[in-house]
Amino acid sequence: MTQTDVISTQSCNKELFLHQLSTNAKDLVEGLVKQIRLGLQQYDDNHFEIARNIRFILYQREKKLKAILTAEIKDKEWQVRYAQLCGLLRAMLEQLNSQSENIDTEFSDLLHQLIATIHVYDENDLPDDLKTGQSCQQHFAALCDTNPNIFQLKLSDLETVEQNEFESKISKLLEGLQNKDDPISKQIRATVTAVHEEINDQCDQFKLNKPKKFKPEFAKYTKVLNIAASFIDQPIRGDVLDSIRIIRLRGMADLVNDQPSPPPKKVVGAMLGLVAVAMIAMGIAVAVSVITPFSALALVIGTALMWKVSSLTVCGSAAIVSTLGSVGLFSSSMRYGASKEIKKLSNILAKENSEASRRRTYSGYIGSL
């Protein structure tokens, strides 16, 4: 079977794909990058605790995509970038399948969904008149060789890299909070301090007898720091994306070490509900701005998430309302340490978000007069 035949069997839009790859490959590449970024970020956002082998695949994904978009290429520039993206996706799947740890079927399905849209086999060159003289795998390997700091990290180095990233984030956050005394900044500072103390305690326990339960979870707590930092970089405006951020943060209070947590399905359902709405919106934006074979993927994933929410939390149109209203029920148990400070921060942010939303509504009303 020829490469062209493969494309024909994979897509009823064979001619459109080949035409775009030939005449408008830049848009095709940028569309695929959007879908890769959206899919991987979606997975990362919806999973507070991620298996080591998947964290390894996700690590530095933005730098990897940037390396592809900025690589110096003399001939057939955007076609070669497309081949590199194909190689990246195949390499991710190979890394996932090569690990002895249990394979996460959700992450595996995500990679397979992305790969199903590219229409090019990894071991093959681009089809017909678009041939570059090398396979997608060879193009990607050459990219890895020219960017060893990004692409050639070893799995055994992951924990060290995550620790360095955690410590760097702590320092940057505390530095940025200097001389800030507003309620949100003060509570972020308290949250950062509590997170640091909890990690230090994990490190001390691990040094004593190295039980698995005390292994320092740098990646997990860096997620808390990242979302806390987002409220400094992007202050509350009172919109739905702020609500998503607050719900994600509030859910983390129930999932840090040794905290009594709500039923896992409620946590997942709460997060998925709002993320699904955001994904559908972003999918529509992609579909409107760039007509590519990938523009529907966000819509598909987002809609699938909405179905998942209906089975995890409640049914029908009440799902999102329930998501927003029921998260407060997660706080009934006694809290301490990082969990306590995260919850306090989420409450302060929720109050500010509510006030900002009212201000937006009032301004819109006045503007309409």
PDB file of C-alpha atoms in Angstrom, residues 15-205:
ATOM      1  CA  GLU A  15      -7.393  15.835  -1.737  1.00  0.00           C
ATOM      2  CA  LEU A  16      -7.951  18.634   0.784  1.00  0.00           C
ATOM      3  CA  PHE A  17      -5.189  17.333   3.043  1.00  0.00           C
ATOM      4  CA  LEU A  18      -2.689  16.959   0.203  1.00  0.00           C
ATOM      5  CA  HIS A  19      -3.628  20.375  -1.172  1.00  0.00           C
ATOM      6  CA  GLN A  20      -3.155  22.058   2.209  1.00  0.00           C
ATOM      7  CA  LEU A  21       0.125  20.262   2.858  1.00  0.00           C
ATOM      8  CA  SER A  22       1.335  21.438  -0.542  1.00  0.00           C
ATOM      9  CA  THR A  23       0.056  25.015  -0.603  1.00  0.00           C
ATOM     10  CA  ASN A  24      -0.754  25.968   2.983  1.00  0.00           C
ATOM     11  CA  ALA A  25       1.418  23.767   5.186  1.00  0.00           C
ATOM     12  CA  LYS A  26       1.999  26.574   7.700  1.00  0.00           C
ATOM     13  CA  ASP A  27      -1.673  26.634   8.706  1.00  0.00           C
ATOM     14  CA  LEU A  28      -1.711  22.849   8.795  1.00  0.00           C
ATOM     15  CA  VAL A  29       1.283  22.799  11.160  1.00  0.00           C
ATOM     16  CA  GLU A  30      -0.133  25.516  13.400  1.00  0.00           C
ATOM     17  CA  GLY A  31      -3.478  23.719  13.545  1.00  0.00           C
ATOM     18  CA  LEU A  32      -1.818  20.475  14.608  1.00  0.00           C
ATOM     19  CA  VAL A  33       0.291  22.296  17.200  1.00  0.00           C
ATOM     20  CA  LYS A  34      -2.896  23.779  18.674  1.00  0.00           C
ATOM     21  CA  GLN A  35      -4.473  20.346  18.955  1.00  0.00           C
ATOM     22  CA  ILE A  36      -1.380  18.779  20.525  1.00  0.00           C
ATOM     23  CA  ARG A  37      -1.080  21.637  22.995  1.00  0.00           C
ATOM     24  CA  LEU A  38      -4.779  21.549  23.835  1.00  0.00           C
ATOM     25  CA  GLY A  39      -4.938  17.778  24.259  1.00  0.00           C
ATOM     26  CA  LEU A  40      -1.835  17.483  26.452  1.00  0.00           C
ATOM     27  CA  GLN A  41      -2.768  20.500  28.574  1.00  0.00           C
ATOM     28  CA  GLN A  42      -6.275  19.109  28.979  1.00  0.00           C
ATOM     29  CA  TYR A  43      -4.866  15.844  30.321  1.00  0.00           C
ATOM     30  CA  ASP A  44      -2.416  17.647  32.607  1.00  0.00           C
ATOM     31  CA  ASP A  45      -5.122  19.924  34.012  1.00  0.00           C
ATOM     32  CA  ASN A  46      -7.523  17.075  34.751  1.00  0.00           C
ATOM     33  CA  HIS A  47      -5.024  14.879  36.601  1.00  0.00           C
ATOM     34  CA  PHE A  48      -3.464  16.151  39.800  1.00  0.00           C
ATOM     35  CA  GLU A  49      -1.413  13.000  40.272  1.00  0.00           C
ATOM     36  CA  ILE A  50       0.200  11.754  37.065  1.00  0.00           C
ATOM     37  CA  ALA A  51       2.233   8.571  36.636  1.00  0.00           C
ATOM     38  CA  ARG A  52       5.985   9.026  36.349  1.00  0.00           C
ATOM     39  CA  ASN A  53       6.220   7.758  32.771  1.00  0.00           C
ATOM     40  CA  ILE A  54       3.517  10.170  31.591  1.00  0.00           C
ATOM     41  CA  ARG A  55       5.083  13.094  33.457  1.00  0.00           C
ATOM     42  CA  PHE A  56       8.253  12.269  31.543  1.00  0.00           C
ATOM     43  CA  ILE A  57       6.403  12.495  28.219  1.00  0.00           C
ATOM     44  CA  LEU A  58       4.650  15.735  29.168  1.00  0.00           C
ATOM     45  CA  TYR A  59       7.783  17.426  30.486  1.00  0.00           C
ATOM     46  CA  GLN A  60       8.998  20.397  28.409  1.00  0.00           C
ATOM     47  CA  ARG A  61       6.266  19.842  25.819  1.00  0.00           C
ATOM     48  CA  GLU A  62       6.041  23.568  25.103  1.00  0.00           C
ATOM     49  CA  LYS A  63       9.780  23.773  24.481  1.00  0.00           C
ATOM     50  CA  LYS A  64       9.548  20.773  22.168  1.00  0.00           C
ATOM     51  CA  LEU A  65       6.783  22.385  20.136  1.00  0.00           C
ATOM     52  CA  LYS A  66       8.682  25.671  20.038  1.00  0.00           C
ATOM     53  CA  ALA A  67      11.811  23.861  18.828  1.00  0.00           C
ATOM     54  CA  ILE A  68       9.804  22.456  15.926  1.00  0.00           C
ATOM     55  CA  LEU A  69       8.259  25.821  15.069  1.00  0.00           C
ATOM     56  CA  THR A  70      11.593  27.674  15.162  1.00  0.00           C
ATOM     57  CA  ALA A  71      14.001  25.099  13.693  1.00  0.00           C
ATOM     58  CA  GLU A  72      16.153  26.397  10.837  1.00  0.00           C
ATOM     59  CA  ILE A  73      14.969  24.600   7.697  1.00  0.00           C
ATOM     60  CA  LYS A  74      16.076  25.586   4.197  1.00  0.00           C
ATOM     61  CA  ASP A  75      13.861  23.533   1.888  1.00  0.00           C
ATOM     62  CA  LYS A  76      10.148  22.716   2.241  1.00  0.00           C
ATOM     63  CA  GLU A  77      10.189  24.418   5.632  1.00  0.00           C
ATOM     64  CA  TRP A  78       6.626  23.838   6.808  1.00  0.00           C
ATOM     65  CA  GLN A  79       6.328  20.382   5.273  1.00  0.00           C
ATOM     66  CA  VAL A  80       9.416  19.342   7.265  1.00  0.00           C
ATOM     67  CA  ARG A  81       7.938  20.865  10.434  1.00  0.00           C
ATOM     68  CA  TYR A  82       4.821  18.796   9.817  1.00  0.00           C
ATOM     69  CA  ALA A  83       6.970  15.670   9.498  1.00  0.00           C
ATOM     70  CA  GLN A  84       8.722  16.569  12.778  1.00  0.00           C
ATOM     71  CA  LEU A  85       5.364  16.887  14.537  1.00  0.00           C
ATOM     72  CA  CYS A  86       4.371  13.461  13.227  1.00  0.00           C
ATOM     73  CA  GLY A  87       7.649  12.092  14.580  1.00  0.00           C
ATOM     74  CA  LEU A  88       7.057  13.743  17.962  1.00  0.00           C
ATOM     75  CA  LEU A  89       3.635  12.140  18.384  1.00  0.00           C
ATOM     76  CA  ARG A  90       4.946   8.704  17.409  1.00  0.00           C
ATOM     77  CA  ALA A  91       7.885   9.110  19.813  1.00  0.00           C
ATOM     78  CA  MET A  92       5.485   9.956  22.654  1.00  0.00           C
ATOM     79  CA  LEU A  93       3.445   6.834  21.978  1.00  0.00           C
ATOM     80  CA  GLU A  94       6.574   4.676  21.798  1.00  0.00           C
ATOM     81  CA  GLN A  95       7.783   6.089  25.122  1.00  0.00           C
ATOM     82  CA  LEU A  96       4.424   5.322  26.701  1.00  0.00           C
ATOM     83  CA  ASN A  97       4.356   1.753  25.400  1.00  0.00           C
ATOM     84  CA  SER A  98       7.985   1.069  26.358  1.00  0.00           C
ATOM     85  CA  GLN A  99       7.479   1.598  30.091  1.00  0.00           C
ATOM     86  CA  SER A 100       6.900  -1.316  32.432  1.00  0.00           C
ATOM     87  CA  GLU A 101       4.411   0.714  34.474  1.00  0.00           C
ATOM     88  CA  ASN A 102       0.712   0.233  33.831  1.00  0.00           C
ATOM     89  CA  ILE A 103      -0.275   2.121  30.695  1.00  0.00           C
ATOM     90  CA  ASP A 104      -2.863   4.832  31.260  1.00  0.00           C
ATOM     91  CA  THR A 105      -5.540   4.053  28.690  1.00  0.00           C
ATOM     92  CA  GLU A 106      -6.889   7.610  28.744  1.00  0.00           C
ATOM     93  CA  PHE A 107      -3.508   9.078  27.828  1.00  0.00           C
ATOM     94  CA  SER A 108      -2.902   6.333  25.282  1.00  0.00           C
ATOM     95  CA  ASP A 109      -6.277   7.064  23.685  1.00  0.00           C
ATOM     96  CA  LEU A 110      -5.409  10.763  23.517  1.00  0.00           C
ATOM     97  CA  LEU A 111      -2.175  10.059  21.637  1.00  0.00           C
ATOM     98  CA  HIS A 112      -3.944   7.664  19.287  1.00  0.00           C
ATOM     99  CA  GLN A 113      -6.619  10.303  18.578  1.00  0.00           C
ATOM    100  CA  LEU A 114      -3.951  12.844  17.684  1.00  0.00           C
ATOM    101  CA  ILE A 115      -2.007  10.367  15.547  1.00  0.00           C
ATOM    102  CA  ALA A 116      -5.190   9.397  13.702  1.00  0.00           C
ATOM    103  CA  THR A 117      -5.388  12.942  12.310  1.00  0.00           C
ATOM    104  CA  ILE A 118      -1.875  13.206  10.843  1.00  0.00           C
ATOM    105  CA  HIS A 119      -2.282  10.742   7.929  1.00  0.00           C
ATOM    106  CA  VAL A 120       1.449  10.015   7.698  1.00  0.00           C
ATOM    107  CA  TYR A 121       3.260   6.889   8.862  1.00  0.00           C
ATOM    108  CA  ASP A 122       6.314   7.587  11.012  1.00  0.00           C
ATOM    109  CA  GLU A 123       8.610   5.376   8.943  1.00  0.00           C
ATOM    110  CA  ASN A 124       7.517   7.034   5.685  1.00  0.00           C
ATOM    111  CA  ASP A 125       8.395  10.267   3.947  1.00  0.00           C
ATOM    112  CA  LEU A 126       5.692  12.763   3.060  1.00  0.00           C
ATOM    113  CA  PRO A 127       3.639  11.591   0.069  1.00  0.00           C
ATOM    114  CA  ASP A 128       4.005  12.094  -3.671  1.00  0.00           C
ATOM    115  CA  ASP A 129       5.522  15.410  -4.818  1.00  0.00           C
ATOM    116  CA  LEU A 130       6.006  16.512  -1.196  1.00  0.00           C
ATOM    117  CA  LYS A 131       8.779  14.011  -0.520  1.00  0.00           C
ATOM    118  CA  THR A 132      11.663  15.437   1.517  1.00  0.00           C
ATOM    119  CA  GLY A 133      14.134  12.561   1.191  1.00  0.00           C
ATOM    120  CA  GLN A 134      13.755  11.482   4.827  1.00  0.00           C
ATOM    121  CA  SER A 135      11.106   9.792   6.938  1.00  0.00           C
ATOM    122  CA  CYS A 136       9.225  11.582   9.715  1.00  0.00           C
ATOM    123  CA  GLN A 137      11.234   9.545  12.201  1.00  0.00           C
ATOM    124  CA  GLN A 138      14.515  10.740  10.665  1.00  0.00           C
ATOM    125  CA  HIS A 139      13.409  14.369  10.641  1.00  0.00           C
ATOM    126  CA  PHE A 140      12.466  14.126  14.322  1.00  0.00           C
ATOM    127  CA  ALA A 141      15.713  12.350  15.243  1.00  0.00           C
ATOM    128  CA  ALA A 142      17.713  15.147  13.596  1.00  0.00           C
ATOM    129  CA  LEU A 143      15.730  17.704  15.584  1.00  0.00           C
ATOM    130  CA  CYS A 144      16.509  15.821  18.810  1.00  0.00           C
ATOM    131  CA  ASP A 145      20.217  15.803  17.986  1.00  0.00           C
ATOM    132  CA  THR A 146      20.265  19.574  17.570  1.00  0.00           C
ATOM    133  CA  ASN A 147      18.295  20.157  20.821  1.00  0.00           C
ATOM    134  CA  PRO A 148      19.699  17.616  23.318  1.00  0.00           C
ATOM    135  CA  ASN A 149      18.737  19.653  26.395  1.00  0.00           C
ATOM    136  CA  ILE A 150      15.084  19.454  25.399  1.00  0.00           C
ATOM    137  CA  PHE A 151      14.682  16.042  23.815  1.00  0.00           C
ATOM    138  CA  GLN A 152      17.290  13.791  25.424  1.00  0.00           C
ATOM    139  CA  LEU A 153      16.356  13.889  29.104  1.00  0.00           C
ATOM    140  CA  LYS A 154      16.580  10.465  30.761  1.00  0.00           C
ATOM    141  CA  LEU A 155      13.713   9.058  32.802  1.00  0.00           C
ATOM    142  CA  SER A 156      16.122   8.527  35.702  1.00  0.00           C
ATOM    143  CA  ASP A 157      16.743  12.300  35.783  1.00  0.00           C
ATOM    144  CA  LEU A 158      13.073  13.247  36.010  1.00  0.00           C
ATOM    145  CA  GLU A 159      12.806  13.574  39.805  1.00  0.00           C
ATOM    146  CA  THR A 160      15.913  15.769  39.983  1.00  0.00           C
ATOM    147  CA  VAL A 161      14.555  18.025  37.250  1.00  0.00           C
ATOM    148  CA  GLU A 162      11.170  18.216  38.995  1.00  0.00           C
ATOM    149  CA  GLN A 163      12.832  19.126  42.294  1.00  0.00           C
ATOM    150  CA  ASN A 164      14.805  21.911  40.628  1.00  0.00           C
ATOM    151  CA  GLU A 165      11.656  23.194  38.959  1.00  0.00           C
ATOM    152  CA  PHE A 166       9.779  23.167  42.282  1.00  0.00           C
ATOM    153  CA  GLU A 167      12.520  25.073  44.101  1.00  0.00           C
ATOM    154  CA  SER A 168      12.805  27.598  41.281  1.00  0.00           C
ATOM    155  CA  LYS A 169       9.042  28.175  41.353  1.00  0.00           C
ATOM    156  CA  ILE A 170       9.078  28.699  45.130  1.00  0.00           C
ATOM    157  CA  SER A 171      11.834  31.302  44.859  1.00  0.00           C
ATOM    158  CA  LYS A 172      10.199  33.115  41.952  1.00  0.00           C
ATOM    159  CA  LEU A 173       6.814  33.214  43.669  1.00  0.00           C
ATOM    160  CA  LEU A 174       8.133  34.543  46.976  1.00  0.00           C
ATOM    161  CA  GLU A 175      10.206  37.145  45.157  1.00  0.00           C
ATOM    162  CA  GLY A 176       7.175  38.313  43.206  1.00  0.00           C
ATOM    163  CA  LEU A 177       5.111  38.576  46.396  1.00  0.00           C
ATOM    164  CA  GLN A 178       7.523  40.917  48.154  1.00  0.00           C
ATOM    165  CA  ASN A 179       5.917  44.180  49.323  1.00  0.00           C
ATOM    166  CA  LYS A 180       2.437  42.946  48.385  1.00  0.00           C
ATOM    167  CA  ASP A 181      -0.083  43.081  51.229  1.00  0.00           C
ATOM    168  CA  ASP A 182      -3.438  42.646  49.502  1.00  0.00           C
ATOM    169  CA  PRO A 183      -5.513  39.678  50.788  1.00  0.00           C
ATOM    170  CA  ILE A 184      -4.881  37.474  47.747  1.00  0.00           C
ATOM    171  CA  SER A 185      -1.103  38.012  47.800  1.00  0.00           C
ATOM    172  CA  LYS A 186      -0.928  37.406  51.552  1.00  0.00           C
ATOM    173  CA  GLN A 187      -2.848  34.130  51.231  1.00  0.00           C
ATOM    174  CA  ILE A 188      -0.767  32.990  48.251  1.00  0.00           C
ATOM    175  CA  ARG A 189       2.309  33.604  50.406  1.00  0.00           C
ATOM    176  CA  ALA A 190       0.798  31.514  53.213  1.00  0.00           C
ATOM    177  CA  THR A 191      -0.044  28.756  50.723  1.00  0.00           C
ATOM    178  CA  VAL A 192       3.487  28.743  49.297  1.00  0.00           C
ATOM    179  CA  THR A 193       4.947  28.506  52.805  1.00  0.00           C
ATOM    180  CA  ALA A 194       2.649  25.605  53.726  1.00  0.00           C
ATOM    181  CA  VAL A 195       3.474  23.761  50.497  1.00  0.00           C
ATOM    182  CA  HIS A 196       7.198  24.228  51.130  1.00  0.00           C
ATOM    183  CA  GLU A 197       6.863  22.884  54.669  1.00  0.00           C
ATOM    184  CA  GLU A 198       4.903  19.866  53.457  1.00  0.00           C
ATOM    185  CA  ILE A 199       7.522  19.008  50.831  1.00  0.00           C
ATOM    186  CA  ASN A 200      10.312  19.428  53.396  1.00  0.00           C
ATOM    187  CA  ASP A 201       8.475  17.017  55.688  1.00  0.00           C
ATOM    188  CA  GLN A 202       8.166  14.503  52.836  1.00  0.00           C
ATOM    189  CA  CYS A 203      11.899  14.817  52.177  1.00  0.00           C
ATOM    190  CA  ASP A 204      12.711  14.244  55.858  1.00  0.00           C
ATOM    191  CA  GLN A 205      10.460  11.178  56.065  1.00  0.00           C
TER     192      GLN A 205
END
